[in-house]
Amino acid sequence: GAVVSQHPSWVICKSGTSVKIECRSLDFQATTMFWYRQFPKQSLMLMATSNEGSKATYEQGVEKDKFLINHASLTLSTLTVTSAHPEDSSFYICSAPRTGRTDTQYFGPGTRLTVL
Amino acid sequence: AQSVTQLDSQVPVFEEAPVELRCNYSSSVSVYLFWYVQYPNQGLQLLLKYLSGSTLVESINGFEAEFNKSQTSFHLRKPSVHISDTAEYFCAVRNSGNTPLVFGKGTRLSVIA
């Protein structure tokens, strides 16, 4: 079946540093990927839609200069949290619909970011 | 805009008892409906989905959900729960095409021995 991977699975960093999270579709192409954020004991909130070869579209209230998204190929999207602060600590999850088969989205296992 | 309401944030239930997790959605167009399960410290796993056809959909581990268009509901049920069913359950909705999922706030199912 279709698989989406994320790397790293967890990361701890100091305040002010930048962290890059990768999302890969392993056996299918994904022209679109979605990035979600999940705070402890809360639901997933859509942050942005990543589009291969074009700019990402961000949800209201999400700072595009803080959360940089690059969808450089049909199998890879990256989310970079720039100048991370403790309030950015969260669980970041990506998902990808299989191009040509948009009925199902496949979720990555998530990346837990802790900013000290 | 679409929205999903999960009325119960927590549902404790004894082992082998039946359970129903409620989900209502709002949308002005046709939608796809999903239930995802998240075990502690793990990612989301698709439990079951309704795309079209039969309004009753089933998962391989005994859960089922019924799409009710008139009541805009997609409640999840299981006739007999196990300890291993303890997890967070999320109801989600989306339109067709490359559109993102909109999630409910989740229901924590706790199965008690």
PDB file of C-alpha atoms in Angstrom:
ATOM      1  CA  GLY A   1       0.000   0.000   0.000  1.00  0.00           C
ATOM      2  CA  ALA A   2       0.894   3.631  -0.275  1.00  0.00           C
ATOM      3  CA  VAL A   3       3.327   4.866   2.336  1.00  0.00           C
ATOM      4  CA  VAL A   4       4.285   8.318   3.488  1.00  0.00           C
ATOM      5  CA  SER A   5       7.371   8.792   5.614  1.00  0.00           C
ATOM      6  CA  GLN A   6       8.499  11.689   7.748  1.00  0.00           C
ATOM      7  CA  HIS A   7      11.953  12.512   8.981  1.00  0.00           C
ATOM      8  CA  PRO A   8      12.890  13.033  11.688  1.00  0.00           C
ATOM      9  CA  SER A   9      10.338  11.323  13.883  1.00  0.00           C
ATOM     10  CA  TRP A  10      11.293  13.574  16.757  1.00  0.00           C
ATOM     11  CA  VAL A  11      13.595  16.518  17.266  1.00  0.00           C
ATOM     12  CA  ILE A  12      14.650  18.646  20.207  1.00  0.00           C
ATOM     13  CA  CYS A  13      16.221  22.008  19.489  1.00  0.00           C
ATOM     14  CA  LYS A  14      17.184  25.224  21.187  1.00  0.00           C
ATOM     15  CA  SER A  15      15.074  28.322  20.858  1.00  0.00           C
ATOM     16  CA  GLY A  16      16.098  30.388  17.847  1.00  0.00           C
ATOM     17  CA  THR A  17      17.278  27.535  15.671  1.00  0.00           C
ATOM     18  CA  SER A  18      15.596  26.298  12.508  1.00  0.00           C
ATOM     19  CA  VAL A  19      14.313  22.784  12.006  1.00  0.00           C
ATOM     20  CA  LYS A  20      13.563  21.045   8.713  1.00  0.00           C
ATOM     21  CA  ILE A  21      11.005  18.245   8.514  1.00  0.00           C
ATOM     22  CA  GLU A  22      10.785  16.049   5.435  1.00  0.00           C
ATOM     23  CA  CYS A  23       7.704  14.334   4.087  1.00  0.00           C
ATOM     24  CA  ARG A  24       8.123  11.704   1.385  1.00  0.00           C
ATOM     25  CA  SER A  25       5.687   9.619  -0.578  1.00  0.00           C
ATOM     26  CA  LEU A  26       7.562   6.356  -0.952  1.00  0.00           C
ATOM     27  CA  ASP A  27       5.766   4.521  -3.718  1.00  0.00           C
ATOM     28  CA  PHE A  28       3.532   7.063  -5.401  1.00  0.00           C
ATOM     29  CA  GLN A  29       3.661  10.578  -6.732  1.00  0.00           C
ATOM     30  CA  ALA A  30       1.998  13.393  -4.869  1.00  0.00           C
ATOM     31  CA  THR A  31       1.566  16.761  -6.551  1.00  0.00           C
ATOM     32  CA  THR A  32      -0.115  17.979  -3.395  1.00  0.00           C
ATOM     33  CA  MET A  33       0.785  17.407   0.227  1.00  0.00           C
ATOM     34  CA  PHE A  34      -0.831  18.799   3.331  1.00  0.00           C
ATOM     35  CA  TRP A  35       0.843  19.851   6.549  1.00  0.00           C
ATOM     36  CA  TYR A  36      -1.051  19.609   9.806  1.00  0.00           C
ATOM     37  CA  ARG A  37      -0.215  20.533  13.355  1.00  0.00           C
ATOM     38  CA  GLN A  38      -1.496  18.781  16.439  1.00  0.00           C
ATOM     39  CA  PHE A  39      -1.143  20.202  19.950  1.00  0.00           C
ATOM     40  CA  PRO A  40      -1.323  17.803  22.894  1.00  0.00           C
ATOM     41  CA  LYS A  41      -4.776  16.348  23.380  1.00  0.00           C
ATOM     42  CA  GLN A  42      -6.158  18.380  20.492  1.00  0.00           C
ATOM     43  CA  SER A  43      -7.183  17.751  16.932  1.00  0.00           C
ATOM     44  CA  LEU A  44      -5.207  18.206  13.753  1.00  0.00           C
ATOM     45  CA  MET A  45      -5.280  21.670  12.281  1.00  0.00           C
ATOM     46  CA  LEU A  46      -4.367  22.266   8.662  1.00  0.00           C
ATOM     47  CA  MET A  47      -1.399  24.604   8.347  1.00  0.00           C
ATOM     48  CA  ALA A  48      -0.758  24.705   4.618  1.00  0.00           C
ATOM     49  CA  THR A  49      -1.125  22.980   1.295  1.00  0.00           C
ATOM     50  CA  SER A  50       2.102  22.181  -0.486  1.00  0.00           C
ATOM     51  CA  ASN A  51       2.015  22.154  -4.294  1.00  0.00           C
ATOM     52  CA  GLU A  52       4.792  20.699  -6.403  1.00  0.00           C
ATOM     53  CA  GLY A  53       6.453  23.365  -8.480  1.00  0.00           C
ATOM     54  CA  SER A  54       4.547  26.281  -7.022  1.00  0.00           C
ATOM     55  CA  LYS A  55       4.116  28.242  -3.820  1.00  0.00           C
ATOM     56  CA  ALA A  56       2.358  26.729  -0.865  1.00  0.00           C
ATOM     57  CA  THR A  57      -0.964  28.085   0.274  1.00  0.00           C
ATOM     58  CA  TYR A  58      -1.263  28.817   3.963  1.00  0.00           C
ATOM     59  CA  GLU A  59      -4.256  28.752   6.223  1.00  0.00           C
ATOM     60  CA  GLN A  60      -5.337  31.899   7.964  1.00  0.00           C
ATOM     61  CA  GLY A  61      -3.189  32.666  10.950  1.00  0.00           C
ATOM     62  CA  VAL A  62      -0.206  30.585   9.829  1.00  0.00           C
ATOM     63  CA  GLU A  63       2.916  32.674   9.237  1.00  0.00           C
ATOM     64  CA  LYS A  64       4.401  31.750   5.894  1.00  0.00           C
ATOM     65  CA  ASP A  65       7.748  33.300   6.776  1.00  0.00           C
ATOM     66  CA  LYS A  66       7.960  31.181   9.891  1.00  0.00           C
ATOM     67  CA  PHE A  67       6.843  27.920   8.358  1.00  0.00           C
ATOM     68  CA  LEU A  68       8.642  27.602   5.042  1.00  0.00           C
ATOM     69  CA  ILE A  69       7.359  24.929   2.725  1.00  0.00           C
ATOM     70  CA  ASN A  70       9.166  23.625  -0.326  1.00  0.00           C
ATOM     71  CA  HIS A  71       7.696  20.964  -2.614  1.00  0.00           C
ATOM     72  CA  ALA A  72      10.687  20.353  -4.835  1.00  0.00           C
ATOM     73  CA  SER A  73       9.670  17.054  -6.391  1.00  0.00           C
ATOM     74  CA  LEU A  74       6.677  14.793  -6.843  1.00  0.00           C
ATOM     75  CA  THR A  75       7.701  12.762  -3.802  1.00  0.00           C
ATOM     76  CA  LEU A  76       9.133  15.269  -1.350  1.00  0.00           C
ATOM     77  CA  SER A  77       7.809  18.225   0.601  1.00  0.00           C
ATOM     78  CA  THR A  78       9.741  19.938   3.389  1.00  0.00           C
ATOM     79  CA  LEU A  79       8.549  22.108   6.244  1.00  0.00           C
ATOM     80  CA  THR A  80      11.136  24.349   7.871  1.00  0.00           C
ATOM     81  CA  VAL A  81      10.283  25.935  11.194  1.00  0.00           C
ATOM     82  CA  THR A  82      12.463  29.035  11.260  1.00  0.00           C
ATOM     83  CA  SER A  83      13.705  30.593  14.480  1.00  0.00           C
ATOM     84  CA  ALA A  84      11.763  28.096  16.511  1.00  0.00           C
ATOM     85  CA  HIS A  85      10.358  29.057  19.915  1.00  0.00           C
ATOM     86  CA  PRO A  86       8.843  26.935  22.677  1.00  0.00           C
ATOM     87  CA  GLU A  87       5.328  27.749  21.479  1.00  0.00           C
ATOM     88  CA  ASP A  88       6.182  25.997  18.191  1.00  0.00           C
ATOM     89  CA  SER A  89       6.542  22.712  20.066  1.00  0.00           C
ATOM     90  CA  SER A  90       3.967  20.423  18.565  1.00  0.00           C
ATOM     91  CA  PHE A  91       3.322  17.294  16.533  1.00  0.00           C
ATOM     92  CA  TYR A  92       3.640  17.996  12.820  1.00  0.00           C
ATOM     93  CA  ILE A  93       1.964  15.609  10.409  1.00  0.00           C
ATOM     94  CA  CYS A  94       1.949  15.521   6.627  1.00  0.00           C
ATOM     95  CA  SER A  95      -0.463  13.774   4.324  1.00  0.00           C
ATOM     96  CA  ALA A  96      -0.605  13.131   0.619  1.00  0.00           C
ATOM     97  CA  PRO A  97      -3.405  12.135  -1.709  1.00  0.00           C
ATOM     98  CA  ARG A  98      -2.266   9.763  -4.375  1.00  0.00           C
ATOM     99  CA  THR A  99      -2.225  11.637  -7.676  1.00  0.00           C
ATOM    100  CA  GLY A 100      -5.002  10.291  -9.838  1.00  0.00           C
ATOM    101  CA  ARG A 101      -6.615   8.592  -6.859  1.00  0.00           C
ATOM    102  CA  THR A 102      -7.807  11.384  -4.665  1.00  0.00           C
ATOM    103  CA  ASP A 103     -10.241   9.350  -2.623  1.00  0.00           C
ATOM    104  CA  THR A 104      -7.722   8.545   0.082  1.00  0.00           C
ATOM    105  CA  GLN A 105      -5.003  10.502   1.784  1.00  0.00           C
ATOM    106  CA  TYR A 106      -2.026   8.799   3.316  1.00  0.00           C
ATOM    107  CA  PHE A 107      -0.589  10.204   6.514  1.00  0.00           C
ATOM    108  CA  GLY A 108       2.982  10.271   7.641  1.00  0.00           C
ATOM    109  CA  PRO A 109       3.788   9.054  11.161  1.00  0.00           C
ATOM    110  CA  GLY A 110       4.386  12.599  12.364  1.00  0.00           C
ATOM    111  CA  THR A 111       7.312  14.561  13.764  1.00  0.00           C
ATOM    112  CA  ARG A 112       7.355  15.646  17.362  1.00  0.00           C
ATOM    113  CA  LEU A 113       9.158  18.962  17.753  1.00  0.00           C
ATOM    114  CA  THR A 114      10.251  20.153  21.172  1.00  0.00           C
ATOM    115  CA  VAL A 115      11.813  23.589  21.411  1.00  0.00           C
ATOM    116  CA  LEU A 116      13.669  24.307  24.627  1.00  0.00           C
TER     117      LEU A 116
ATOM    118  CA  ALA B   1     -17.008  26.041   5.161  1.00  0.00           C
ATOM    119  CA  GLN B   2     -16.953  22.478   6.308  1.00  0.00           C
ATOM    120  CA  SER B   3     -16.919  21.558   9.958  1.00  0.00           C
ATOM    121  CA  VAL B   4     -16.998  18.375  11.996  1.00  0.00           C
ATOM    122  CA  THR B   5     -18.463  18.007  15.452  1.00  0.00           C
ATOM    123  CA  GLN B   6     -17.592  15.152  17.743  1.00  0.00           C
ATOM    124  CA  LEU B   7     -19.924  15.615  20.637  1.00  0.00           C
ATOM    125  CA  ASP B   8     -18.064  13.464  23.155  1.00  0.00           C
ATOM    126  CA  SER B   9     -14.505  14.334  24.089  1.00  0.00           C
ATOM    127  CA  GLN B  10     -14.151  11.234  26.264  1.00  0.00           C
ATOM    128  CA  VAL B  11     -16.009   7.940  26.283  1.00  0.00           C
ATOM    129  CA  PRO B  12     -15.209   5.382  28.995  1.00  0.00           C
ATOM    130  CA  VAL B  13     -16.663   1.948  28.414  1.00  0.00           C
ATOM    131  CA  PHE B  14     -16.233  -1.487  29.943  1.00  0.00           C
ATOM    132  CA  GLU B  15     -14.576  -4.244  27.973  1.00  0.00           C
ATOM    133  CA  GLU B  16     -16.964  -6.249  25.765  1.00  0.00           C
ATOM    134  CA  ALA B  17     -19.619  -3.531  25.968  1.00  0.00           C
ATOM    135  CA  PRO B  18     -20.894  -1.785  22.827  1.00  0.00           C
ATOM    136  CA  VAL B  19     -19.819   1.747  21.997  1.00  0.00           C
ATOM    137  CA  GLU B  20     -20.921   4.538  19.705  1.00  0.00           C
ATOM    138  CA  LEU B  21     -18.768   7.567  18.931  1.00  0.00           C
ATOM    139  CA  ARG B  22     -20.795  10.366  17.452  1.00  0.00           C
ATOM    140  CA  CYS B  23     -19.839  12.538  14.513  1.00  0.00           C
ATOM    141  CA  ASN B  24     -21.835  15.211  12.727  1.00  0.00           C
ATOM    142  CA  TYR B  25     -20.644  17.281   9.830  1.00  0.00           C
ATOM    143  CA  SER B  26     -21.732  20.361   7.975  1.00  0.00           C
ATOM    144  CA  SER B  27     -21.176  20.795   4.282  1.00  0.00           C
ATOM    145  CA  SER B  28     -23.178  22.151   1.391  1.00  0.00           C
ATOM    146  CA  VAL B  29     -21.717  19.728  -1.130  1.00  0.00           C
ATOM    147  CA  SER B  30     -21.099  16.040  -1.422  1.00  0.00           C
ATOM    148  CA  VAL B  31     -18.404  14.870   0.926  1.00  0.00           C
ATOM    149  CA  TYR B  32     -16.172  11.984   1.725  1.00  0.00           C
ATOM    150  CA  LEU B  33     -16.216  10.887   5.371  1.00  0.00           C
ATOM    151  CA  PHE B  34     -13.492   9.201   7.383  1.00  0.00           C
ATOM    152  CA  TRP B  35     -12.692   7.833  10.782  1.00  0.00           C
ATOM    153  CA  TYR B  36      -9.058   7.789  11.876  1.00  0.00           C
ATOM    154  CA  VAL B  37      -7.596   6.206  14.999  1.00  0.00           C
ATOM    155  CA  GLN B  38      -4.526   7.418  16.841  1.00  0.00           C
ATOM    156  CA  TYR B  39      -2.926   5.159  19.422  1.00  0.00           C
ATOM    157  CA  PRO B  40      -0.742   6.763  22.101  1.00  0.00           C
ATOM    158  CA  ASN B  41       2.431   8.284  20.658  1.00  0.00           C
ATOM    159  CA  GLN B  42       1.610   7.084  17.160  1.00  0.00           C
ATOM    160  CA  GLY B  43       0.435   8.618  13.898  1.00  0.00           C
ATOM    161  CA  LEU B  44      -3.009   8.520  12.383  1.00  0.00           C
ATOM    162  CA  GLN B  45      -4.351   5.309  10.919  1.00  0.00           C
ATOM    163  CA  LEU B  46      -7.347   5.156   8.621  1.00  0.00           C
ATOM    164  CA  LEU B  47     -10.079   3.090  10.256  1.00  0.00           C
ATOM    165  CA  LEU B  48     -12.792   3.317   7.611  1.00  0.00           C
ATOM    166  CA  LYS B  49     -14.183   5.652   4.999  1.00  0.00           C
ATOM    167  CA  TYR B  50     -17.356   6.468   3.103  1.00  0.00           C
ATOM    168  CA  LEU B  51     -16.945   7.643  -0.469  1.00  0.00           C
ATOM    169  CA  SER B  52     -20.132   6.463  -2.177  1.00  0.00           C
ATOM    170  CA  GLY B  53     -22.402   3.454  -2.466  1.00  0.00           C
ATOM    171  CA  SER B  54     -23.514   1.538   0.607  1.00  0.00           C
ATOM    172  CA  THR B  55     -24.055   3.847   3.541  1.00  0.00           C
ATOM    173  CA  LEU B  56     -22.762   1.252   6.000  1.00  0.00           C
ATOM    174  CA  VAL B  57     -19.016   0.782   5.963  1.00  0.00           C
ATOM    175  CA  GLU B  58     -16.974  -1.624   8.030  1.00  0.00           C
ATOM    176  CA  SER B  59     -13.398  -1.953   9.185  1.00  0.00           C
ATOM    177  CA  ILE B  60     -11.406  -5.143   9.553  1.00  0.00           C
ATOM    178  CA  ASN B  61     -11.362  -4.917  13.349  1.00  0.00           C
ATOM    179  CA  GLY B  62     -15.084  -4.851  13.949  1.00  0.00           C
ATOM    180  CA  PHE B  63     -15.898  -1.146  13.760  1.00  0.00           C
ATOM    181  CA  GLU B  64     -18.613   0.133  11.472  1.00  0.00           C
ATOM    182  CA  ALA B  65     -20.021   3.533  10.587  1.00  0.00           C
ATOM    183  CA  GLU B  66     -23.184   4.561   8.844  1.00  0.00           C
ATOM    184  CA  PHE B  67     -23.512   7.601   6.641  1.00  0.00           C
ATOM    185  CA  ASN B  68     -26.819   9.346   7.278  1.00  0.00           C
ATOM    186  CA  LYS B  69     -27.252  12.195   4.835  1.00  0.00           C
ATOM    187  CA  SER B  70     -30.496  13.518   6.308  1.00  0.00           C
ATOM    188  CA  GLN B  71     -28.943  13.796   9.749  1.00  0.00           C
ATOM    189  CA  THR B  72     -25.484  14.706   8.407  1.00  0.00           C
ATOM    190  CA  SER B  73     -23.985  12.101  10.677  1.00  0.00           C
ATOM    191  CA  PHE B  74     -21.331   9.416  10.442  1.00  0.00           C
ATOM    192  CA  HIS B  75     -21.366   7.710  13.837  1.00  0.00           C
ATOM    193  CA  LEU B  76     -18.836   4.995  14.611  1.00  0.00           C
ATOM    194  CA  ARG B  77     -19.954   1.850  16.389  1.00  0.00           C
ATOM    195  CA  LYS B  78     -18.557  -1.389  17.689  1.00  0.00           C
ATOM    196  CA  PRO B  79     -20.708  -4.085  19.321  1.00  0.00           C
ATOM    197  CA  SER B  80     -18.000  -5.314  21.702  1.00  0.00           C
ATOM    198  CA  VAL B  81     -14.858  -3.366  22.519  1.00  0.00           C
ATOM    199  CA  HIS B  82     -11.474  -4.641  23.614  1.00  0.00           C
ATOM    200  CA  ILE B  83      -8.805  -3.108  25.803  1.00  0.00           C
ATOM    201  CA  SER B  84      -6.715  -2.644  22.662  1.00  0.00           C
ATOM    202  CA  ASP B  85      -9.341  -0.283  21.238  1.00  0.00           C
ATOM    203  CA  THR B  86      -8.280   2.372  23.730  1.00  0.00           C
ATOM    204  CA  ALA B  87      -7.196   5.301  21.560  1.00  0.00           C
ATOM    205  CA  GLU B  88      -8.173   8.693  20.195  1.00  0.00           C
ATOM    206  CA  TYR B  89     -10.682   8.588  17.350  1.00  0.00           C
ATOM    207  CA  PHE B  90     -11.006  11.393  14.833  1.00  0.00           C
ATOM    208  CA  CYS B  91     -13.851  11.941  12.412  1.00  0.00           C
ATOM    209  CA  ALA B  92     -12.931  13.853   9.262  1.00  0.00           C
ATOM    210  CA  VAL B  93     -14.577  15.185   6.124  1.00  0.00           C
ATOM    211  CA  ARG B  94     -13.373  16.429   2.797  1.00  0.00           C
ATOM    212  CA  ASN B  95     -14.599  17.245  -0.680  1.00  0.00           C
ATOM    213  CA  SER B  96     -13.469  15.419  -3.768  1.00  0.00           C
ATOM    214  CA  GLY B  97     -10.211  16.309  -5.465  1.00  0.00           C
ATOM    215  CA  ASN B  98      -6.978  17.335  -3.822  1.00  0.00           C
ATOM    216  CA  THR B  99      -8.627  18.941  -0.831  1.00  0.00           C
ATOM    217  CA  PRO B 100      -7.468  18.717   2.774  1.00  0.00           C
ATOM    218  CA  LEU B 101      -9.284  16.901   5.515  1.00  0.00           C
ATOM    219  CA  VAL B 102     -11.184  18.801   8.153  1.00  0.00           C
ATOM    220  CA  PHE B 103     -10.998  17.017  11.473  1.00  0.00           C
ATOM    221  CA  GLY B 104     -13.234  16.912  14.474  1.00  0.00           C
ATOM    222  CA  LYS B 105     -11.708  17.505  17.897  1.00  0.00           C
ATOM    223  CA  GLY B 106     -11.448  13.809  18.591  1.00  0.00           C
ATOM    224  CA  THR B 107     -12.985  11.379  21.072  1.00  0.00           C
ATOM    225  CA  ARG B 108     -10.836   9.545  23.551  1.00  0.00           C
ATOM    226  CA  LEU B 109     -12.150   6.017  23.954  1.00  0.00           C
ATOM    227  CA  SER B 110     -11.018   4.370  27.175  1.00  0.00           C
ATOM    228  CA  VAL B 111     -11.845   0.696  27.549  1.00  0.00           C
ATOM    229  CA  ILE B 112     -11.941  -0.475  31.145  1.00  0.00           C
ATOM    230  CA  ALA B 113     -11.227  -4.072  32.155  1.00  0.00           C
TER     231      ALA B 113
END
